[in-house]
Amino acid sequence: MQQDPASSGDTTFEQRQITVRTAPKYVPFLVLGGLIGLAVAAISAFGFPNPQSASNPARSYDPSTVFGFLAVLFAGIGVVLGAIVALILDRVGRKRSRIATVQALTPEEDRAAEQAERDADA
């Protein structure tokens, strides 16, 4: 007659090898790149004097119009550069990864860990 290992009390838990590494979150890098692009567009549009065309003064553009065009261009470039930075940091994180051995907790250890976590939160 075979016994159920969970009810016998001498349960063995397997150990596993896992890879531990850091990975960047991509969305903050994309947003930051877009915001930097918008800042560069604002500086480019409003930070320099508006040159008047000597031959036809009606051909000069309003600075807010220039900002709109530059915002689309520079924000797109900023998002792409932010993605490239995130990808580079992801590659660096992969090279610095470590191998760790983990083992599952017994049900008693799991309950004790949950209780300790609740006590720490209180």
PDB file of N, CA, C and O in Angstrom, residues 33-108:
ATOM      1  N   GLY A  33      11.834  60.225 -22.378  1.00  0.00           N
ATOM      2  CA  GLY A  33      12.382  60.637 -23.670  1.00  0.00           C
ATOM      3  C   GLY A  33      11.459  61.601 -24.389  1.00  0.00           C
ATOM      4  O   GLY A  33      11.917  62.595 -24.978  1.00  0.00           O
ATOM      5  N   GLY A  34      10.156  61.333 -24.352  1.00  0.00           N
ATOM      6  CA  GLY A  34       9.193  62.244 -24.978  1.00  0.00           C
ATOM      7  C   GLY A  34       9.164  63.605 -24.301  1.00  0.00           C
ATOM      8  O   GLY A  34       9.092  64.641 -24.968  1.00  0.00           O
ATOM      9  N   LEU A  35       9.233  63.620 -22.962  1.00  0.00           N
ATOM     10  CA  LEU A  35       9.236  64.897 -22.242  1.00  0.00           C
ATOM     11  C   LEU A  35      10.505  65.698 -22.517  1.00  0.00           C
ATOM     12  O   LEU A  35      10.449  66.928 -22.661  1.00  0.00           O
ATOM     13  N   ILE A  36      11.629  65.021 -22.599  1.00  0.00           N
ATOM     14  CA  ILE A  36      12.869  65.722 -22.944  1.00  0.00           C
ATOM     15  C   ILE A  36      12.775  66.279 -24.357  1.00  0.00           C
ATOM     16  O   ILE A  36      13.210  67.402 -24.635  1.00  0.00           O
ATOM     17  N   GLY A  37      12.179  65.515 -25.271  1.00  0.00           N
ATOM     18  CA  GLY A  37      11.972  66.007 -26.634  1.00  0.00           C
ATOM     19  C   GLY A  37      11.080  67.233 -26.669  1.00  0.00           C
ATOM     20  O   GLY A  37      11.344  68.185 -27.417  1.00  0.00           O
ATOM     21  N   LEU A  38      10.035  67.248 -25.852  1.00  0.00           N
ATOM     22  CA  LEU A  38       9.160  68.426 -25.777  1.00  0.00           C
ATOM     23  C   LEU A  38       9.906  69.630 -25.212  1.00  0.00           C
ATOM     24  O   LEU A  38       9.711  70.759 -25.675  1.00  0.00           O
ATOM     25  N   ALA A  39      10.761  69.405 -24.223  1.00  0.00           N
ATOM     26  CA  ALA A  39      11.543  70.506 -23.653  1.00  0.00           C
ATOM     27  C   ALA A  39      12.503  71.080 -24.688  1.00  0.00           C
ATOM     28  O   ALA A  39      12.647  72.307 -24.804  1.00  0.00           O
ATOM     29  N   VAL A  40      13.128  70.219 -25.455  1.00  0.00           N
ATOM     30  CA  VAL A  40      14.038  70.695 -26.509  1.00  0.00           C
ATOM     31  C   VAL A  40      13.259  71.465 -27.571  1.00  0.00           C
ATOM     32  O   VAL A  40      13.717  72.495 -28.080  1.00  0.00           O
ATOM     33  N   ALA A  41      12.058  70.997 -27.891  1.00  0.00           N
ATOM     34  CA  ALA A  41      11.230  71.706 -28.871  1.00  0.00           C
ATOM     35  C   ALA A  41      10.829  73.075 -28.346  1.00  0.00           C
ATOM     36  O   ALA A  41      10.842  74.062 -29.095  1.00  0.00           O
ATOM     37  N   ALA A  42      10.492  73.180 -27.068  1.00  0.00           N
ATOM     38  CA  ALA A  42      10.110  74.470 -26.487  1.00  0.00           C
ATOM     39  C   ALA A  42      11.285  75.435 -26.485  1.00  0.00           C
ATOM     40  O   ALA A  42      11.134  76.622 -26.831  1.00  0.00           O
ATOM     41  N   ILE A  43      12.449  74.937 -26.129  1.00  0.00           N
ATOM     42  CA  ILE A  43      13.637  75.791 -26.137  1.00  0.00           C
ATOM     43  C   ILE A  43      13.958  76.246 -27.556  1.00  0.00           C
ATOM     44  O   ILE A  43      14.297  77.408 -27.795  1.00  0.00           O
ATOM     45  N   SER A  44      13.835  75.334 -28.502  1.00  0.00           N
ATOM     46  CA  SER A  44      14.129  75.683 -29.892  1.00  0.00           C
ATOM     47  C   SER A  44      13.130  76.676 -30.464  1.00  0.00           C
ATOM     48  O   SER A  44      13.496  77.555 -31.242  1.00  0.00           O
ATOM     49  N   ALA A  45      11.866  76.558 -30.092  1.00  0.00           N
ATOM     50  CA  ALA A  45      10.833  77.424 -30.664  1.00  0.00           C
ATOM     51  C   ALA A  45      10.766  78.783 -29.984  1.00  0.00           C
ATOM     52  O   ALA A  45      10.589  79.805 -30.654  1.00  0.00           O
ATOM     53  N   PHE A  46      10.878  78.792 -28.661  1.00  0.00           N
ATOM     54  CA  PHE A  46      10.676  80.045 -27.924  1.00  0.00           C
ATOM     55  C   PHE A  46      11.969  80.684 -27.427  1.00  0.00           C
ATOM     56  O   PHE A  46      11.969  81.825 -26.999  1.00  0.00           O
ATOM     57  N   GLY A  47      13.054  79.970 -27.471  1.00  0.00           N
ATOM     58  CA  GLY A  47      14.299  80.475 -26.918  1.00  0.00           C
ATOM     59  C   GLY A  47      15.115  81.343 -27.856  1.00  0.00           C
ATOM     60  O   GLY A  47      16.048  82.010 -27.427  1.00  0.00           O
ATOM     61  N   PHE A  48      14.786  81.330 -29.113  1.00  0.00           N
ATOM     62  CA  PHE A  48      15.549  82.099 -30.099  1.00  0.00           C
ATOM     63  C   PHE A  48      14.648  83.156 -30.715  1.00  0.00           C
ATOM     64  O   PHE A  48      13.447  82.954 -30.847  1.00  0.00           O
ATOM     65  N   PRO A  49      15.223  84.280 -31.127  1.00  0.00           N
ATOM     66  CA  PRO A  49      14.382  85.314 -31.738  1.00  0.00           C
ATOM     67  C   PRO A  49      13.793  84.832 -33.060  1.00  0.00           C
ATOM     68  O   PRO A  49      14.380  84.016 -33.766  1.00  0.00           O
ATOM     69  N   ASN A  50      12.612  85.358 -33.375  1.00  0.00           N
ATOM     70  CA  ASN A  50      11.908  84.989 -34.590  1.00  0.00           C
ATOM     71  C   ASN A  50      12.490  85.792 -35.759  1.00  0.00           C
ATOM     72  O   ASN A  50      12.314  86.992 -35.826  1.00  0.00           O
ATOM     73  N   PRO A  51      13.192  85.133 -36.676  1.00  0.00           N
ATOM     74  CA  PRO A  51      13.766  85.894 -37.793  1.00  0.00           C
ATOM     75  C   PRO A  51      12.667  86.301 -38.780  1.00  0.00           C
ATOM     76  O   PRO A  51      11.836  85.491 -39.174  1.00  0.00           O
ATOM     77  N   GLN A  52      12.659  87.539 -39.128  1.00  0.00           N
ATOM     78  CA  GLN A  52      11.706  88.046 -40.114  1.00  0.00           C
ATOM     79  C   GLN A  52      12.340  87.933 -41.498  1.00  0.00           C
ATOM     80  O   GLN A  52      13.505  88.236 -41.684  1.00  0.00           O
ATOM     81  N   SER A  53      11.546  87.490 -42.414  1.00  0.00           N
ATOM     82  CA  SER A  53      12.029  87.420 -43.787  1.00  0.00           C
ATOM     83  C   SER A  53      12.099  88.845 -44.335  1.00  0.00           C
ATOM     84  O   SER A  53      11.134  89.603 -44.285  1.00  0.00           O
ATOM     85  N   ALA A  54      13.263  89.214 -44.839  1.00  0.00           N
ATOM     86  CA  ALA A  54      13.458  90.585 -45.332  1.00  0.00           C
ATOM     87  C   ALA A  54      12.612  90.852 -46.567  1.00  0.00           C
ATOM     88  O   ALA A  54      12.070  91.941 -46.741  1.00  0.00           O
ATOM     89  N   SER A  55      12.468  89.860 -47.418  1.00  0.00           N
ATOM     90  CA  SER A  55      11.729  90.081 -48.658  1.00  0.00           C
ATOM     91  C   SER A  55      10.214  90.036 -48.437  1.00  0.00           C
ATOM     92  O   SER A  55       9.480  90.775 -49.089  1.00  0.00           O
ATOM     93  N   ASN A  56       9.738  89.175 -47.519  1.00  0.00           N
ATOM     94  CA  ASN A  56       8.302  89.051 -47.298  1.00  0.00           C
ATOM     95  C   ASN A  56       8.050  88.791 -45.810  1.00  0.00           C
ATOM     96  O   ASN A  56       8.158  87.659 -45.349  1.00  0.00           O
ATOM     97  N   PRO A  57       7.681  89.813 -45.033  1.00  0.00           N
ATOM     98  CA  PRO A  57       7.456  89.614 -43.599  1.00  0.00           C
ATOM     99  C   PRO A  57       6.296  88.677 -43.282  1.00  0.00           C
ATOM    100  O   PRO A  57       6.208  88.141 -42.191  1.00  0.00           O
ATOM    101  N   ALA A  58       5.410  88.431 -44.202  1.00  0.00           N
ATOM    102  CA  ALA A  58       4.271  87.541 -43.961  1.00  0.00           C
ATOM    103  C   ALA A  58       4.699  86.077 -43.940  1.00  0.00           C
ATOM    104  O   ALA A  58       3.926  85.224 -43.516  1.00  0.00           O
ATOM    105  N   ARG A  59       5.903  85.763 -44.368  1.00  0.00           N
ATOM    106  CA  ARG A  59       6.370  84.372 -44.414  1.00  0.00           C
ATOM    107  C   ARG A  59       6.916  83.887 -43.078  1.00  0.00           C
ATOM    108  O   ARG A  59       7.252  82.734 -42.947  1.00  0.00           O
ATOM    109  N   SER A  60       7.022  84.741 -42.092  1.00  0.00           N
ATOM    110  CA  SER A  60       7.531  84.295 -40.796  1.00  0.00           C
ATOM    111  C   SER A  60       6.432  83.504 -40.072  1.00  0.00           C
ATOM    112  O   SER A  60       5.245  83.755 -40.243  1.00  0.00           O
ATOM    113  N   TYR A  61       6.861  82.542 -39.257  1.00  0.00           N
ATOM    114  CA  TYR A  61       5.924  81.669 -38.558  1.00  0.00           C
ATOM    115  C   TYR A  61       5.790  82.090 -37.102  1.00  0.00           C
ATOM    116  O   TYR A  61       6.740  82.561 -36.481  1.00  0.00           O
ATOM    117  N   ASP A  62       4.616  81.887 -36.565  1.00  0.00           N
ATOM    118  CA  ASP A  62       4.363  82.138 -35.160  1.00  0.00           C
ATOM    119  C   ASP A  62       5.164  81.126 -34.335  1.00  0.00           C
ATOM    120  O   ASP A  62       5.235  79.943 -34.699  1.00  0.00           O
ATOM    121  N   PRO A  63       5.773  81.523 -33.204  1.00  0.00           N
ATOM    122  CA  PRO A  63       6.555  80.564 -32.406  1.00  0.00           C
ATOM    123  C   PRO A  63       5.746  79.361 -31.921  1.00  0.00           C
ATOM    124  O   PRO A  63       6.282  78.258 -31.799  1.00  0.00           O
ATOM    125  N   SER A  64       4.455  79.531 -31.647  1.00  0.00           N
ATOM    126  CA  SER A  64       3.660  78.381 -31.206  1.00  0.00           C
ATOM    127  C   SER A  64       3.459  77.371 -32.342  1.00  0.00           C
ATOM    128  O   SER A  64       3.383  76.165 -32.099  1.00  0.00           O
ATOM    129  N   THR A  65       3.396  77.848 -33.571  1.00  0.00           N
ATOM    130  CA  THR A  65       3.302  76.939 -34.715  1.00  0.00           C
ATOM    131  C   THR A  65       4.596  76.165 -34.880  1.00  0.00           C
ATOM    132  O   THR A  65       4.588  74.951 -35.117  1.00  0.00           O
ATOM    133  N   VAL A  66       5.708  76.873 -34.724  1.00  0.00           N
ATOM    134  CA  VAL A  66       7.014  76.215 -34.810  1.00  0.00           C
ATOM    135  C   VAL A  66       7.142  75.176 -33.697  1.00  0.00           C
ATOM    136  O   VAL A  66       7.627  74.068 -33.923  1.00  0.00           O
ATOM    137  N   PHE A  67       6.673  75.541 -32.493  1.00  0.00           N
ATOM    138  CA  PHE A  67       6.717  74.594 -31.381  1.00  0.00           C
ATOM    139  C   PHE A  67       5.911  73.344 -31.704  1.00  0.00           C
ATOM    140  O   PHE A  67       6.335  72.224 -31.405  1.00  0.00           O
ATOM    141  N   GLY A  68       4.755  73.488 -32.305  1.00  0.00           N
ATOM    142  CA  GLY A  68       3.929  72.326 -32.647  1.00  0.00           C
ATOM    143  C   GLY A  68       4.636  71.373 -33.588  1.00  0.00           C
ATOM    144  O   GLY A  68       4.640  70.153 -33.375  1.00  0.00           O
ATOM    145  N   PHE A  69       5.255  71.923 -34.622  1.00  0.00           N
ATOM    146  CA  PHE A  69       5.984  71.060 -35.566  1.00  0.00           C
ATOM    147  C   PHE A  69       7.197  70.412 -34.897  1.00  0.00           C
ATOM    148  O   PHE A  69       7.439  69.214 -35.062  1.00  0.00           O
ATOM    149  N   LEU A  70       7.950  71.205 -34.149  1.00  0.00           N
ATOM    150  CA  LEU A  70       9.136  70.664 -33.501  1.00  0.00           C
ATOM    151  C   LEU A  70       8.781  69.682 -32.391  1.00  0.00           C
ATOM    152  O   LEU A  70       9.538  68.739 -32.129  1.00  0.00           O
ATOM    153  N   ALA A  71       7.650  69.895 -31.719  1.00  0.00           N
ATOM    154  CA  ALA A  71       7.233  68.985 -30.653  1.00  0.00           C
ATOM    155  C   ALA A  71       6.986  67.585 -31.204  1.00  0.00           C
ATOM    156  O   ALA A  71       7.411  66.588 -30.598  1.00  0.00           O
ATOM    157  N   VAL A  72       6.328  67.514 -32.339  1.00  0.00           N
ATOM    158  CA  VAL A  72       6.076  66.205 -32.951  1.00  0.00           C
ATOM    159  C   VAL A  72       7.400  65.539 -33.335  1.00  0.00           C
ATOM    160  O   VAL A  72       7.622  64.350 -33.056  1.00  0.00           O
ATOM    161  N   LEU A  73       8.281  66.306 -33.924  1.00  0.00           N
ATOM    162  CA  LEU A  73       9.563  65.756 -34.368  1.00  0.00           C
ATOM    163  C   LEU A  73      10.432  65.348 -33.179  1.00  0.00           C
ATOM    164  O   LEU A  73      10.892  64.197 -33.097  1.00  0.00           O
ATOM    165  N   PHE A  74      10.657  66.271 -32.236  1.00  0.00           N
ATOM    166  CA  PHE A  74      11.573  65.998 -31.141  1.00  0.00           C
ATOM    167  C   PHE A  74      11.004  65.019 -30.126  1.00  0.00           C
ATOM    168  O   PHE A  74      11.758  64.256 -29.516  1.00  0.00           O
ATOM    169  N   ALA A  75       9.705  65.024 -29.917  1.00  0.00           N
ATOM    170  CA  ALA A  75       9.116  64.050 -28.994  1.00  0.00           C
ATOM    171  C   ALA A  75       9.264  62.640 -29.564  1.00  0.00           C
ATOM    172  O   ALA A  75       9.586  61.700 -28.823  1.00  0.00           O
ATOM    173  N   GLY A  76       9.065  62.486 -30.858  1.00  0.00           N
ATOM    174  CA  GLY A  76       9.258  61.171 -31.488  1.00  0.00           C
ATOM    175  C   GLY A  76      10.693  60.698 -31.383  1.00  0.00           C
ATOM    176  O   GLY A  76      10.965  59.532 -31.054  1.00  0.00           O
ATOM    177  N   ILE A  77      11.620  61.608 -31.626  1.00  0.00           N
ATOM    178  CA  ILE A  77      13.041  61.261 -31.509  1.00  0.00           C
ATOM    179  C   ILE A  77      13.370  60.924 -30.052  1.00  0.00           C
ATOM    180  O   ILE A  77      14.111  59.974 -29.777  1.00  0.00           O
ATOM    181  N   GLY A  78      12.812  61.678 -29.101  1.00  0.00           N
ATOM    182  CA  GLY A  78      13.054  61.404 -27.687  1.00  0.00           C
ATOM    183  C   GLY A  78      12.536  60.052 -27.255  1.00  0.00           C
ATOM    184  O   GLY A  78      13.181  59.338 -26.482  1.00  0.00           O
ATOM    185  N   VAL A  79      11.371  59.667 -27.751  1.00  0.00           N
ATOM    186  CA  VAL A  79      10.812  58.353 -27.415  1.00  0.00           C
ATOM    187  C   VAL A  79      11.705  57.245 -27.961  1.00  0.00           C
ATOM    188  O   VAL A  79      11.995  56.258 -27.265  1.00  0.00           O
ATOM    189  N   VAL A  80      12.186  57.411 -29.181  1.00  0.00           N
ATOM    190  CA  VAL A  80      13.068  56.399 -29.770  1.00  0.00           C
ATOM    191  C   VAL A  80      14.373  56.311 -28.980  1.00  0.00           C
ATOM    192  O   VAL A  80      14.864  55.213 -28.683  1.00  0.00           O
ATOM    193  N   LEU A  81      14.949  57.446 -28.607  1.00  0.00           N
ATOM    194  CA  LEU A  81      16.186  57.428 -27.826  1.00  0.00           C
ATOM    195  C   LEU A  81      15.961  56.835 -26.439  1.00  0.00           C
ATOM    196  O   LEU A  81      16.818  56.107 -25.924  1.00  0.00           O
ATOM    197  N   GLY A  82      14.810  57.108 -25.823  1.00  0.00           N
ATOM    198  CA  GLY A  82      14.487  56.497 -24.535  1.00  0.00           C
ATOM    199  C   GLY A  82      14.388  54.986 -24.643  1.00  0.00           C
ATOM    200  O   GLY A  82      14.838  54.256 -23.754  1.00  0.00           O
ATOM    201  N   ALA A  83      13.805  54.497 -25.728  1.00  0.00           N
ATOM    202  CA  ALA A  83      13.714  53.047 -25.941  1.00  0.00           C
ATOM    203  C   ALA A  83      15.098  52.435 -26.132  1.00  0.00           C
ATOM    204  O   ALA A  83      15.378  51.343 -25.612  1.00  0.00           O
ATOM    205  N   ILE A  84      15.967  53.131 -26.837  1.00  0.00           N
ATOM    206  CA  ILE A  84      17.327  52.624 -27.048  1.00  0.00           C
ATOM    207  C   ILE A  84      18.073  52.544 -25.720  1.00  0.00           C
ATOM    208  O   ILE A  84      18.758  51.557 -25.440  1.00  0.00           O
ATOM    209  N   VAL A  85      17.936  53.562 -24.880  1.00  0.00           N
ATOM    210  CA  VAL A  85      18.585  53.543 -23.558  1.00  0.00           C
ATOM    211  C   VAL A  85      18.050  52.387 -22.719  1.00  0.00           C
ATOM    212  O   VAL A  85      18.818  51.668 -22.061  1.00  0.00           O
ATOM    213  N   ALA A  86      16.743  52.165 -22.746  1.00  0.00           N
ATOM    214  CA  ALA A  86      16.155  51.058 -21.979  1.00  0.00           C
ATOM    215  C   ALA A  86      16.662  49.713 -22.490  1.00  0.00           C
ATOM    216  O   ALA A  86      16.950  48.808 -21.696  1.00  0.00           O
ATOM    217  N   LEU A  87      16.784  49.565 -23.798  1.00  0.00           N
ATOM    218  CA  LEU A  87      17.299  48.316 -24.357  1.00  0.00           C
ATOM    219  C   LEU A  87      18.756  48.085 -23.964  1.00  0.00           C
ATOM    220  O   LEU A  87      19.164  46.959 -23.664  1.00  0.00           O
ATOM    221  N   ILE A  88      19.552  49.154 -23.951  1.00  0.00           N
ATOM    222  CA  ILE A  88      20.955  49.018 -23.548  1.00  0.00           C
ATOM    223  C   ILE A  88      21.041  48.596 -22.079  1.00  0.00           C
ATOM    224  O   ILE A  88      21.818  47.703 -21.722  1.00  0.00           O
ATOM    225  N   LEU A  89      20.234  49.228 -21.223  1.00  0.00           N
ATOM    226  CA  LEU A  89      20.235  48.852 -19.815  1.00  0.00           C
ATOM    227  C   LEU A  89      19.731  47.424 -19.604  1.00  0.00           C
ATOM    228  O   LEU A  89      20.189  46.721 -18.696  1.00  0.00           O
ATOM    229  N   ASP A  90      18.813  46.976 -20.447  1.00  0.00           N
ATOM    230  CA  ASP A  90      18.340  45.596 -20.366  1.00  0.00           C
ATOM    231  C   ASP A  90      19.459  44.622 -20.723  1.00  0.00           C
ATOM    232  O   ASP A  90      19.628  43.595 -20.069  1.00  0.00           O
ATOM    233  N   ARG A  91      20.228  44.953 -21.732  1.00  0.00           N
ATOM    234  CA  ARG A  91      21.368  44.101 -22.115  1.00  0.00           C
ATOM    235  C   ARG A  91      22.403  44.036 -21.000  1.00  0.00           C
ATOM    236  O   ARG A  91      22.945  42.974 -20.714  1.00  0.00           O
ATOM    237  N   VAL A  92      22.671  45.181 -20.374  1.00  0.00           N
ATOM    238  CA  VAL A  92      23.624  45.207 -19.264  1.00  0.00           C
ATOM    239  C   VAL A  92      23.102  44.357 -18.114  1.00  0.00           C
ATOM    240  O   VAL A  92      23.859  43.611 -17.480  1.00  0.00           O
ATOM    241  N   GLY A  93      21.805  44.431 -17.849  1.00  0.00           N
ATOM    242  CA  GLY A  93      21.202  43.624 -16.795  1.00  0.00           C
ATOM    243  C   GLY A  93      21.295  42.140 -17.077  1.00  0.00           C
ATOM    244  O   GLY A  93      21.471  41.328 -16.164  1.00  0.00           O
ATOM    245  N   ARG A  94      21.199  41.756 -18.326  1.00  0.00           N
ATOM    246  CA  ARG A  94      21.326  40.333 -18.683  1.00  0.00           C
ATOM    247  C   ARG A  94      22.746  39.841 -18.459  1.00  0.00           C
ATOM    248  O   ARG A  94      22.955  38.704 -18.048  1.00  0.00           O
ATOM    249  N   LYS A  95      23.722  40.694 -18.748  1.00  0.00           N
ATOM    250  CA  LYS A  95      25.116  40.280 -18.560  1.00  0.00           C
ATOM    251  C   LYS A  95      25.460  40.143 -17.086  1.00  0.00           C
ATOM    252  O   LYS A  95      26.329  39.374 -16.715  1.00  0.00           O
ATOM    253  N   ARG A  96      24.769  40.903 -16.216  1.00  0.00           N
ATOM    254  CA  ARG A  96      25.036  40.856 -14.786  1.00  0.00           C
ATOM    255  C   ARG A  96      24.110  39.896 -14.051  1.00  0.00           C
ATOM    256  O   ARG A  96      24.021  39.944 -12.828  1.00  0.00           O
ATOM    257  N   SER A  97      23.422  39.033 -14.763  1.00  0.00           N
ATOM    258  CA  SER A  97      22.479  38.121 -14.116  1.00  0.00           C
ATOM    259  C   SER A  97      23.231  37.070 -13.304  1.00  0.00           C
ATOM    260  O   SER A  97      24.393  36.757 -13.560  1.00  0.00           O
ATOM    261  N   ARG A  98      22.546  36.549 -12.293  1.00  0.00           N
ATOM    262  CA  ARG A  98      23.112  35.535 -11.420  1.00  0.00           C
ATOM    263  C   ARG A  98      22.204  34.321 -11.417  1.00  0.00           C
ATOM    264  O   ARG A  98      21.009  34.433 -11.651  1.00  0.00           O
ATOM    265  N   ILE A  99      22.778  33.190 -11.098  1.00  0.00           N
ATOM    266  CA  ILE A  99      22.016  31.953 -10.937  1.00  0.00           C
ATOM    267  C   ILE A  99      21.816  31.736  -9.442  1.00  0.00           C
ATOM    268  O   ILE A  99      22.758  31.838  -8.659  1.00  0.00           O
ATOM    269  N   ALA A 100      20.581  31.465  -9.044  1.00  0.00           N
ATOM    270  CA  ALA A 100      20.267  31.212  -7.636  1.00  0.00           C
ATOM    271  C   ALA A 100      19.500  29.907  -7.525  1.00  0.00           C
ATOM    272  O   ALA A 100      18.806  29.490  -8.456  1.00  0.00           O
ATOM    273  N   THR A 101      19.650  29.253  -6.383  1.00  0.00           N
ATOM    274  CA  THR A 101      18.925  28.029  -6.103  1.00  0.00           C
ATOM    275  C   THR A 101      17.790  28.359  -5.142  1.00  0.00           C
ATOM    276  O   THR A 101      18.005  29.007  -4.122  1.00  0.00           O
ATOM    277  N   VAL A 102      16.586  27.940  -5.496  1.00  0.00           N
ATOM    278  CA  VAL A 102      15.422  28.201  -4.656  1.00  0.00           C
ATOM    279  C   VAL A 102      14.761  26.881  -4.291  1.00  0.00           C
ATOM    280  O   VAL A 102      14.884  25.887  -4.994  1.00  0.00           O
ATOM    281  N   GLN A 103      14.076  26.917  -3.166  1.00  0.00           N
ATOM    282  CA  GLN A 103      13.349  25.738  -2.700  1.00  0.00           C
ATOM    283  C   GLN A 103      12.007  26.206  -2.172  1.00  0.00           C
ATOM    284  O   GLN A 103      11.903  27.241  -1.516  1.00  0.00           O
ATOM    285  N   ALA A 104      10.979  25.438  -2.440  1.00  0.00           N
ATOM    286  CA  ALA A 104       9.635  25.785  -1.987  1.00  0.00           C
ATOM    287  C   ALA A 104       9.550  25.687  -0.472  1.00  0.00           C
ATOM    288  O   ALA A 104      10.248  24.888   0.159  1.00  0.00           O
ATOM    289  N   LEU A 105       8.698  26.535   0.115  1.00  0.00           N
ATOM    290  CA  LEU A 105       8.464  26.497   1.554  1.00  0.00           C
ATOM    291  C   LEU A 105       7.482  25.382   1.887  1.00  0.00           C
ATOM    292  O   LEU A 105       6.596  25.056   1.105  1.00  0.00           O
ATOM    293  N   THR A 106       7.644  24.822   3.075  1.00  0.00           N
ATOM    294  CA  THR A 106       6.644  23.876   3.560  1.00  0.00           C
ATOM    295  C   THR A 106       5.396  24.681   3.905  1.00  0.00           C
ATOM    296  O   THR A 106       5.466  25.893   4.114  1.00  0.00           O
ATOM    297  N   PRO A 107       4.251  24.051   3.998  1.00  0.00           N
ATOM    298  CA  PRO A 107       3.038  24.802   4.345  1.00  0.00           C
ATOM    299  C   PRO A 107       3.159  25.541   5.678  1.00  0.00           C
ATOM    300  O   PRO A 107       2.665  26.642   5.823  1.00  0.00           O
ATOM    301  N   GLU A 108       3.847  24.946   6.656  1.00  0.00           N
ATOM    302  CA  GLU A 108       4.017  25.612   7.944  1.00  0.00           C
ATOM    303  C   GLU A 108       4.891  26.854   7.805  1.00  0.00           C
ATOM    304  O   GLU A 108       4.614  27.901   8.385  1.00  0.00           O
TER     305      GLU A 108
END
